[in-house]
Amino acid sequence: MELHLFVNGKEVTTSVPENRRALDFLRKDLGLKSVKEGCGEGECGACTILLDGKAVCSCLLFASDLAGRRVLTLESLGKEGHLHPIQQAFAETGAVQCGFCTPGMILSVKSLLDENPSPDDEAIKKALEGNLCRCTGYVKIIEAVKRAVAIIKSQGLMI
Amino acid sequence: MEKNPLTLIGTQLVRSDASEKVLGAAKYVDDLHFSDTVYLAIRTAEVASGALRSIDISKARGSHGVLAVLTHADIPGENQMGSPVPDYPILLKPGDEIRYVGDYVAFVVAHTREQALRAAEKVTVMVAEKKPVLSLNERIRELQKGGDYVPAVHQKIRKGDSDPKTMFDSCDYVFEGDFFADYQEHAYLETQGMIALYDQDNVMTIYGSMQCPYYVQNGVARALGFPINRIRIIQSVTGGAFGGKEEVPTYFAIPAALAAYHLHRPVKLVLSREEDIQWTSKRHPIKSRYKVGIADYGRLRSIQVEAHADIGGHSTLSPTVLWRSSVHAAGAYEIPNVRVDVYGHYTNKVPSGAYRGFGSPQVFIGIEGIIDDVADHLKKDRLYLRKINALEKGKTTPTGHLLPESVGAKKTLEEVERLSDWERLKERVAQFNREHKHLKRGVGIAHIHYGVALGAMGHALDASGAFVNVLPDGSISVHIGGTEMGQGAKTVIGAIVGEVLQQPMEKIHVYQTDTFFLPDSGPTVASRTTVFSGNAAVLACQELLKTLTALYSTEMAVPPQSVRYTGGVFSNTEGQKPVGFGELAGIALKKNIGLCATGWFQTPRLTWDPENGFGEAYVTYSFASQIVVVEVDCLTAEVVVKEVYTAHDVGKALNPDGVIGQIHGGFVQGMGYALYENLKVNEKGKIVSDNFNTLTIPTIHETPEIFKVSIVEEPFSKGPFGAKGIGEPSLIPTPAAIANAVSDAIGKRVREIPIRKEYLLDLIRTAP
């Protein structure tokens, strides 16, 4: 089928098989390797993308579900030497160990902070409950979100 | 050369791989792509026990997109991947015994993974099925019957009077108890995967997710019948391992390599989560029986432990894992009389193997539970009882190892006492319990030791290399034989190199592990990498400094003994004639002086008597003490961990943030084991909970709100800057501490982990 959508700010027009998972379309067809597959069942959150600003599991969607919508993957955030405040906070806080959950985790945080720039602990946990991490025990991840909030506020940034 | 103040070691460091990981740019195995790649699927036996009669691959071969279907006849080398016990054929041939549902029958290669999976279903096998042995109890009964059944593994410790008839004679009290610790699945977020390329130089090159590239190299060489020098293993960025990528990745590298060998095309095999859980090792289920004798108002006098482990269908690493269980079974205490027997039994289930803690968390729940029983019976404080029995410098471990140094055991106990404000904590919890009827809080303690590195049983593998190369621009490349799997090896090794060479982290690049650069450096396991790769890196850097010092001395006409090196600058004793590291490196390279060096660190020798299970078990021990507070809803058996206080003797925290990260992560993983992670196996020997919808691992909601950590530093003289290991000791006390806390809350001894709700409800409802 014909597919027209916006990926990381760019217009994409392509054709995909109807049963192509959004995850495979992004990873394999568009080469956006930050989108990870951890379980294929929408349980682990490694494949999180932002769809019109909301964090969703791309393994549970078909490519066709993306038609006409805005998709953001981690590739769109920072660049080497110019990290996005959430990326900077994750790096500096020690919220990254093996890094496999990190892309999805950061996108879930972005979705949260776009909606709620000053989340409390409960809001942070709620926003990240769908992102599993097996390395950090989540302690530093919660700290990183708070640090990201502080960086964003101190720089007067809009994210 | 004089000592300089530390500038990197012990400071706050940003992970050297943080940037690529937060950008999503780190390349895990499935992110690597080579053109013309073909995909592999594995056809497994699908029955747990029986004899393979025949294999028919004709339908699979004709299936759409299929390039090859490989069976036992297509193995050019040895059809064997079992090590050290050769009980694990790569591909079953007719007549072979099927030992578990995941035994391999055929490898199907196709243009796409979906085609390969579809074709794999079309491989038909005839099997003479047998009733599988799925219960550990069945094996224990067989052993107790005293017939000719011989367990696959038997490890033992004997110290002092170890005769069960007499060893308790001199004790005032004797306590007994049975315990059971079930499976645990590693649940690393990145599933296992490999890419094999049979290309340049006629070498089989394999990229993959793994902890132990040298295991993979040896295993693939054996399967292909190649000399080891034609196998190259490059570890890709690895998304967590926890022991699950120790012996197991070889079982996926071999199929990929076989297919690449036959097809001369890159072959990729990345497991689905279900395949990963079905086919990869688990923490050993262990049943244990403890008998502990006490004298002198609470001193441990005698201990007898009999433990039985379910090793699954193949023995893999079980002899080594269960040796570690035996060494740690009597706990982190001084006990004169010890008798430990740990048996490993085959069943027709997934092979058990390495998992963070390596057979020790399952036995610590036993000794730590009994210690609480002792304290309660004698009406003594549980922390006090641990203190009076704790190991100290000059005391001997339960294997008879006289500890000469680096024993922070008591300090960790004192630290958790301080951190938790122990007396008030107990009062706080008692107050809560007076005010609540159905919600009950409990306090649990656990105190552990952990032998660092491979120990007396693993001497032959316990050496590691590092290669350090200074480039013309003064940048430094570092190769180590240990691997980065998320724990922070690259960062800590970078800091060690930077510290010795007095260069900033930005100048140092630590590479992914590649077997072409260094000799077999053993596995990245047993909390040994900081010590082993770290020491090797120190040795290499010291060589480089020797070369540079000699050069400076010649160039500046200064006697070698009066060369000073401070803050990255060479000078004479008065601090004159300064030349920076980079500048001197440039001069050296222009003069054709090589600035690369290899460091090779061998384990200090240990004296061990394997016949009697006695002696120096490990080069050194890390120690930890932990206190947790749980809240139990006695109506629903819901358990929540509210507070954690944990202290760890790591020798020296080279990267304190990294150490704390290990402690947080290890705790939550241990908490998952204690409370949530039920791995269910059905009557056909298949795992039922093979994805995260049925296997529950902790989410962010389960992270305790109060989490206080104390790092104790009792330096290990043979560790780099005094360091010992932390990777595993971060998890080990947790299941025992939580089991003890739940016991405290309900007033009855919890004897099983995971503490399933049905079990806990029964326990709550039965009279004490």
PDB file of N, CA and C in Angstrom, chain B residues 436-498:
ATOM      1  N   HIS B 436      -1.571  -1.059  62.614  1.00  0.00           N
ATOM      2  CA  HIS B 436      -2.224  -1.664  61.445  1.00  0.00           C
ATOM      3  C   HIS B 436      -2.567  -3.115  61.711  1.00  0.00           C
ATOM      4  N   LYS B 437      -3.759  -3.501  61.227  1.00  0.00           N
ATOM      5  CA  LYS B 437      -4.185  -4.868  61.465  1.00  0.00           C
ATOM      6  C   LYS B 437      -3.765  -5.797  60.328  1.00  0.00           C
ATOM      7  N   HIS B 438      -4.085  -5.395  59.110  1.00  0.00           N
ATOM      8  CA  HIS B 438      -3.827  -6.271  57.969  1.00  0.00           C
ATOM      9  C   HIS B 438      -2.526  -5.953  57.240  1.00  0.00           C
ATOM     10  N   LEU B 439      -2.095  -4.720  57.364  1.00  0.00           N
ATOM     11  CA  LEU B 439      -0.798  -4.377  56.765  1.00  0.00           C
ATOM     12  C   LEU B 439       0.269  -4.596  57.813  1.00  0.00           C
ATOM     13  N   LYS B 440       1.267  -5.393  57.467  1.00  0.00           N
ATOM     14  CA  LYS B 440       2.340  -5.629  58.434  1.00  0.00           C
ATOM     15  C   LYS B 440       3.678  -5.329  57.786  1.00  0.00           C
ATOM     16  N   ARG B 441       4.515  -4.631  58.510  1.00  0.00           N
ATOM     17  CA  ARG B 441       5.861  -4.369  58.002  1.00  0.00           C
ATOM     18  C   ARG B 441       6.850  -5.326  58.651  1.00  0.00           C
ATOM     19  N   GLY B 442       7.915  -5.567  57.934  1.00  0.00           N
ATOM     20  CA  GLY B 442       8.948  -6.440  58.469  1.00  0.00           C
ATOM     21  C   GLY B 442      10.319  -5.931  58.073  1.00  0.00           C
ATOM     22  N   VAL B 443      11.296  -6.222  58.933  1.00  0.00           N
ATOM     23  CA  VAL B 443      12.673  -5.815  58.655  1.00  0.00           C
ATOM     24  C   VAL B 443      13.477  -7.082  58.391  1.00  0.00           C
ATOM     25  N   GLY B 444      14.268  -7.058  57.353  1.00  0.00           N
ATOM     26  CA  GLY B 444      15.103  -8.221  57.043  1.00  0.00           C
ATOM     27  C   GLY B 444      16.551  -7.814  56.846  1.00  0.00           C
ATOM     28  N   ILE B 445      17.450  -8.687  57.292  1.00  0.00           N
ATOM     29  CA  ILE B 445      18.885  -8.436  57.100  1.00  0.00           C
ATOM     30  C   ILE B 445      19.473  -9.597  56.333  1.00  0.00           C
ATOM     31  N   ALA B 446      20.469  -9.298  55.545  1.00  0.00           N
ATOM     32  CA  ALA B 446      21.309 -10.370  54.998  1.00  0.00           C
ATOM     33  C   ALA B 446      22.744  -9.883  54.963  1.00  0.00           C
ATOM     34  N   HIS B 447      23.648 -10.830  55.182  1.00  0.00           N
ATOM     35  CA  HIS B 447      25.081 -10.512  55.200  1.00  0.00           C
ATOM     36  C   HIS B 447      25.778 -11.561  54.346  1.00  0.00           C
ATOM     37  N   ILE B 448      26.557 -11.117  53.366  1.00  0.00           N
ATOM     38  CA  ILE B 448      27.136 -12.086  52.424  1.00  0.00           C
ATOM     39  C   ILE B 448      28.614 -11.808  52.140  1.00  0.00           C
ATOM     40  N   HIS B 449      29.275 -12.821  51.622  1.00  0.00           N
ATOM     41  CA  HIS B 449      30.601 -12.626  51.017  1.00  0.00           C
ATOM     42  C   HIS B 449      30.517 -13.181  49.607  1.00  0.00           C
ATOM     43  N   TYR B 450      31.454 -12.799  48.793  1.00  0.00           N
ATOM     44  CA  TYR B 450      31.443 -13.308  47.426  1.00  0.00           C
ATOM     45  C   TYR B 450      32.874 -13.413  46.912  1.00  0.00           C
ATOM     46  N   GLY B 451      33.272 -14.607  46.551  1.00  0.00           N
ATOM     47  CA  GLY B 451      34.627 -14.830  46.042  1.00  0.00           C
ATOM     48  C   GLY B 451      34.792 -14.179  44.671  1.00  0.00           C
ATOM     49  N   VAL B 452      35.776 -13.306  44.574  1.00  0.00           N
ATOM     50  CA  VAL B 452      35.983 -12.567  43.326  1.00  0.00           C
ATOM     51  C   VAL B 452      36.779 -13.434  42.349  1.00  0.00           C
ATOM     52  N   ALA B 453      36.384 -13.391  41.100  1.00  0.00           N
ATOM     53  CA  ALA B 453      37.045 -14.089  39.976  1.00  0.00           C
ATOM     54  C   ALA B 453      36.757 -15.587  40.022  1.00  0.00           C
ATOM     55  N   LEU B 454      37.547 -16.367  39.269  1.00  0.00           N
ATOM     56  CA  LEU B 454      37.143 -17.748  38.994  1.00  0.00           C
ATOM     57  C   LEU B 454      37.536 -18.723  40.086  1.00  0.00           C
ATOM     58  N   GLY B 455      38.482 -18.313  40.917  1.00  0.00           N
ATOM     59  CA  GLY B 455      38.808 -19.141  42.068  1.00  0.00           C
ATOM     60  C   GLY B 455      39.627 -20.374  41.735  1.00  0.00           C
ATOM     61  N   ALA B 456      39.779 -21.204  42.764  1.00  0.00           N
ATOM     62  CA  ALA B 456      40.663 -22.368  42.648  1.00  0.00           C
ATOM     63  C   ALA B 456      40.216 -23.299  41.534  1.00  0.00           C
ATOM     64  N   MET B 457      38.914 -23.353  41.282  1.00  0.00           N
ATOM     65  CA  MET B 457      38.438 -24.283  40.261  1.00  0.00           C
ATOM     66  C   MET B 457      38.604 -23.711  38.846  1.00  0.00           C
ATOM     67  N   GLY B 458      38.878 -22.433  38.759  1.00  0.00           N
ATOM     68  CA  GLY B 458      38.961 -21.825  37.432  1.00  0.00           C
ATOM     69  C   GLY B 458      40.326 -21.226  37.122  1.00  0.00           C
ATOM     70  N   HIS B 459      41.360 -21.708  37.872  1.00  0.00           N
ATOM     71  CA  HIS B 459      42.708 -21.173  37.672  1.00  0.00           C
ATOM     72  C   HIS B 459      43.123 -21.059  36.216  1.00  0.00           C
ATOM     73  N   ALA B 460      42.824 -22.119  35.436  1.00  0.00           N
ATOM     74  CA  ALA B 460      43.349 -22.201  34.078  1.00  0.00           C
ATOM     75  C   ALA B 460      42.836 -21.064  33.203  1.00  0.00           C
ATOM     76  N   LEU B 461      41.670 -20.522  33.561  1.00  0.00           N
ATOM     77  CA  LEU B 461      41.096 -19.457  32.725  1.00  0.00           C
ATOM     78  C   LEU B 461      41.341 -18.070  33.303  1.00  0.00           C
ATOM     79  N   ASP B 462      41.942 -18.013  34.493  1.00  0.00           N
ATOM     80  CA  ASP B 462      41.954 -16.759  35.238  1.00  0.00           C
ATOM     81  C   ASP B 462      43.178 -15.901  34.958  1.00  0.00           C
ATOM     82  N   ALA B 463      43.244 -15.405  33.720  1.00  0.00           N
ATOM     83  CA  ALA B 463      44.288 -14.443  33.349  1.00  0.00           C
ATOM     84  C   ALA B 463      43.654 -13.513  32.333  1.00  0.00           C
ATOM     85  N   SER B 464      44.162 -12.296  32.223  1.00  0.00           N
ATOM     86  CA  SER B 464      43.558 -11.352  31.285  1.00  0.00           C
ATOM     87  C   SER B 464      44.607 -10.436  30.708  1.00  0.00           C
ATOM     88  N   GLY B 465      44.346 -10.017  29.473  1.00  0.00           N
ATOM     89  CA  GLY B 465      45.278  -9.124  28.787  1.00  0.00           C
ATOM     90  C   GLY B 465      44.674  -7.759  28.522  1.00  0.00           C
ATOM     91  N   ALA B 466      45.578  -6.802  28.270  1.00  0.00           N
ATOM     92  CA  ALA B 466      45.174  -5.482  27.804  1.00  0.00           C
ATOM     93  C   ALA B 466      46.257  -4.982  26.857  1.00  0.00           C
ATOM     94  N   PHE B 467      45.843  -4.267  25.845  1.00  0.00           N
ATOM     95  CA  PHE B 467      46.772  -3.731  24.859  1.00  0.00           C
ATOM     96  C   PHE B 467      46.536  -2.231  24.784  1.00  0.00           C
ATOM     97  N   VAL B 468      47.595  -1.467  25.032  1.00  0.00           N
ATOM     98  CA  VAL B 468      47.460  -0.010  25.054  1.00  0.00           C
ATOM     99  C   VAL B 468      48.408   0.580  24.023  1.00  0.00           C
ATOM    100  N   ASN B 469      47.876   1.421  23.174  1.00  0.00           N
ATOM    101  CA  ASN B 469      48.640   1.962  22.057  1.00  0.00           C
ATOM    102  C   ASN B 469      48.511   3.477  22.065  1.00  0.00           C
ATOM    103  N   VAL B 470      49.665   4.164  22.093  1.00  0.00           N
ATOM    104  CA  VAL B 470      49.652   5.629  22.059  1.00  0.00           C
ATOM    105  C   VAL B 470      49.870   6.061  20.614  1.00  0.00           C
ATOM    106  N   LEU B 471      49.000   6.919  20.114  1.00  0.00           N
ATOM    107  CA  LEU B 471      49.049   7.315  18.708  1.00  0.00           C
ATOM    108  C   LEU B 471      49.744   8.672  18.559  1.00  0.00           C
ATOM    109  N   PRO B 472      50.140   9.005  17.324  1.00  0.00           N
ATOM    110  CA  PRO B 472      50.951  10.219  17.129  1.00  0.00           C
ATOM    111  C   PRO B 472      50.313  11.502  17.651  1.00  0.00           C
ATOM    112  N   ASP B 473      48.994  11.558  17.713  1.00  0.00           N
ATOM    113  CA  ASP B 473      48.358  12.777  18.243  1.00  0.00           C
ATOM    114  C   ASP B 473      48.194  12.741  19.757  1.00  0.00           C
ATOM    115  N   GLY B 474      48.783  11.724  20.398  1.00  0.00           N
ATOM    116  CA  GLY B 474      48.683  11.637  21.856  1.00  0.00           C
ATOM    117  C   GLY B 474      47.408  10.952  22.321  1.00  0.00           C
ATOM    118  N   SER B 475      46.552  10.562  21.386  1.00  0.00           N
ATOM    119  CA  SER B 475      45.372   9.812  21.810  1.00  0.00           C
ATOM    120  C   SER B 475      45.795   8.369  22.103  1.00  0.00           C
ATOM    121  N   ILE B 476      44.970   7.685  22.877  1.00  0.00           N
ATOM    122  CA  ILE B 476      45.365   6.358  23.383  1.00  0.00           C
ATOM    123  C   ILE B 476      44.259   5.369  23.067  1.00  0.00           C
ATOM    124  N   SER B 477      44.600   4.287  22.388  1.00  0.00           N
ATOM    125  CA  SER B 477      43.579   3.266  22.180  1.00  0.00           C
ATOM    126  C   SER B 477      43.854   2.078  23.093  1.00  0.00           C
ATOM    127  N   VAL B 478      42.779   1.531  23.615  1.00  0.00           N
ATOM    128  CA  VAL B 478      42.896   0.452  24.606  1.00  0.00           C
ATOM    129  C   VAL B 478      42.029  -0.726  24.172  1.00  0.00           C
ATOM    130  N   HIS B 479      42.627  -1.893  24.139  1.00  0.00           N
ATOM    131  CA  HIS B 479      41.862  -3.121  23.908  1.00  0.00           C
ATOM    132  C   HIS B 479      41.977  -3.962  25.164  1.00  0.00           C
ATOM    133  N   ILE B 480      40.832  -4.502  25.601  1.00  0.00           N
ATOM    134  CA  ILE B 480      40.872  -5.407  26.749  1.00  0.00           C
ATOM    135  C   ILE B 480      40.204  -6.721  26.373  1.00  0.00           C
ATOM    136  N   GLY B 481      40.550  -7.758  27.125  1.00  0.00           N
ATOM    137  CA  GLY B 481      39.935  -9.064  26.893  1.00  0.00           C
ATOM    138  C   GLY B 481      38.597  -9.209  27.593  1.00  0.00           C
ATOM    139  N   GLY B 482      38.328  -8.337  28.554  1.00  0.00           N
ATOM    140  CA  GLY B 482      37.025  -8.322  29.222  1.00  0.00           C
ATOM    141  C   GLY B 482      36.046  -7.551  28.356  1.00  0.00           C
ATOM    142  N   THR B 483      34.758  -7.730  28.624  1.00  0.00           N
ATOM    143  CA  THR B 483      33.764  -7.083  27.767  1.00  0.00           C
ATOM    144  C   THR B 483      32.920  -6.054  28.532  1.00  0.00           C
ATOM    145  N   GLU B 484      32.439  -5.098  27.766  1.00  0.00           N
ATOM    146  CA  GLU B 484      31.439  -4.142  28.262  1.00  0.00           C
ATOM    147  C   GLU B 484      30.077  -4.700  27.911  1.00  0.00           C
ATOM    148  N   MET B 485      29.231  -4.908  28.911  1.00  0.00           N
ATOM    149  CA  MET B 485      27.882  -5.406  28.596  1.00  0.00           C
ATOM    150  C   MET B 485      26.828  -4.512  29.219  1.00  0.00           C
ATOM    151  N   GLY B 486      27.290  -3.355  29.655  1.00  0.00           N
ATOM    152  CA  GLY B 486      26.389  -2.410  30.297  1.00  0.00           C
ATOM    153  C   GLY B 486      26.861  -2.045  31.691  1.00  0.00           C
ATOM    154  N   GLN B 487      27.762  -2.886  32.237  1.00  0.00           N
ATOM    155  CA  GLN B 487      28.180  -2.692  33.631  1.00  0.00           C
ATOM    156  C   GLN B 487      29.169  -1.548  33.799  1.00  0.00           C
ATOM    157  N   GLY B 488      29.778  -1.098  32.691  1.00  0.00           N
ATOM    158  CA  GLY B 488      30.682   0.045  32.785  1.00  0.00           C
ATOM    159  C   GLY B 488      32.155  -0.297  32.675  1.00  0.00           C
ATOM    160  N   ALA B 489      32.482  -1.451  32.089  1.00  0.00           N
ATOM    161  CA  ALA B 489      33.888  -1.862  31.975  1.00  0.00           C
ATOM    162  C   ALA B 489      34.713  -0.839  31.197  1.00  0.00           C
ATOM    163  N   LYS B 490      34.168  -0.329  30.112  1.00  0.00           N
ATOM    164  CA  LYS B 490      34.943   0.614  29.299  1.00  0.00           C
ATOM    165  C   LYS B 490      35.303   1.862  30.098  1.00  0.00           C
ATOM    166  N   THR B 491      34.354   2.310  30.890  1.00  0.00           N
ATOM    167  CA  THR B 491      34.581   3.536  31.656  1.00  0.00           C
ATOM    168  C   THR B 491      35.641   3.314  32.729  1.00  0.00           C
ATOM    169  N   VAL B 492      35.535   2.204  33.443  1.00  0.00           N
ATOM    170  CA  VAL B 492      36.471   1.989  34.558  1.00  0.00           C
ATOM    171  C   VAL B 492      37.875   1.692  34.021  1.00  0.00           C
ATOM    172  N   ILE B 493      37.959   0.970  32.912  1.00  0.00           N
ATOM    173  CA  ILE B 493      39.277   0.691  32.338  1.00  0.00           C
ATOM    174  C   ILE B 493      39.875   1.984  31.775  1.00  0.00           C
ATOM    175  N   GLY B 494      39.047   2.800  31.146  1.00  0.00           N
ATOM    176  CA  GLY B 494      39.509   4.109  30.664  1.00  0.00           C
ATOM    177  C   GLY B 494      40.055   4.943  31.816  1.00  0.00           C
ATOM    178  N   ALA B 495      39.365   4.900  32.944  1.00  0.00           N
ATOM    179  CA  ALA B 495      39.810   5.682  34.107  1.00  0.00           C
ATOM    180  C   ALA B 495      41.122   5.148  34.648  1.00  0.00           C
ATOM    181  N   ILE B 496      41.293   3.838  34.643  1.00  0.00           N
ATOM    182  CA  ILE B 496      42.541   3.237  35.133  1.00  0.00           C
ATOM    183  C   ILE B 496      43.700   3.657  34.219  1.00  0.00           C
ATOM    184  N   VAL B 497      43.500   3.566  32.905  1.00  0.00           N
ATOM    185  CA  VAL B 497      44.545   3.957  31.954  1.00  0.00           C
ATOM    186  C   VAL B 497      44.845   5.441  32.107  1.00  0.00           C
ATOM    187  N   GLY B 498      43.787   6.237  32.205  1.00  0.00           N
ATOM    188  CA  GLY B 498      43.971   7.681  32.354  1.00  0.00           C
ATOM    189  C   GLY B 498      44.711   8.021  33.639  1.00  0.00           C
TER     190      GLY B 498
END
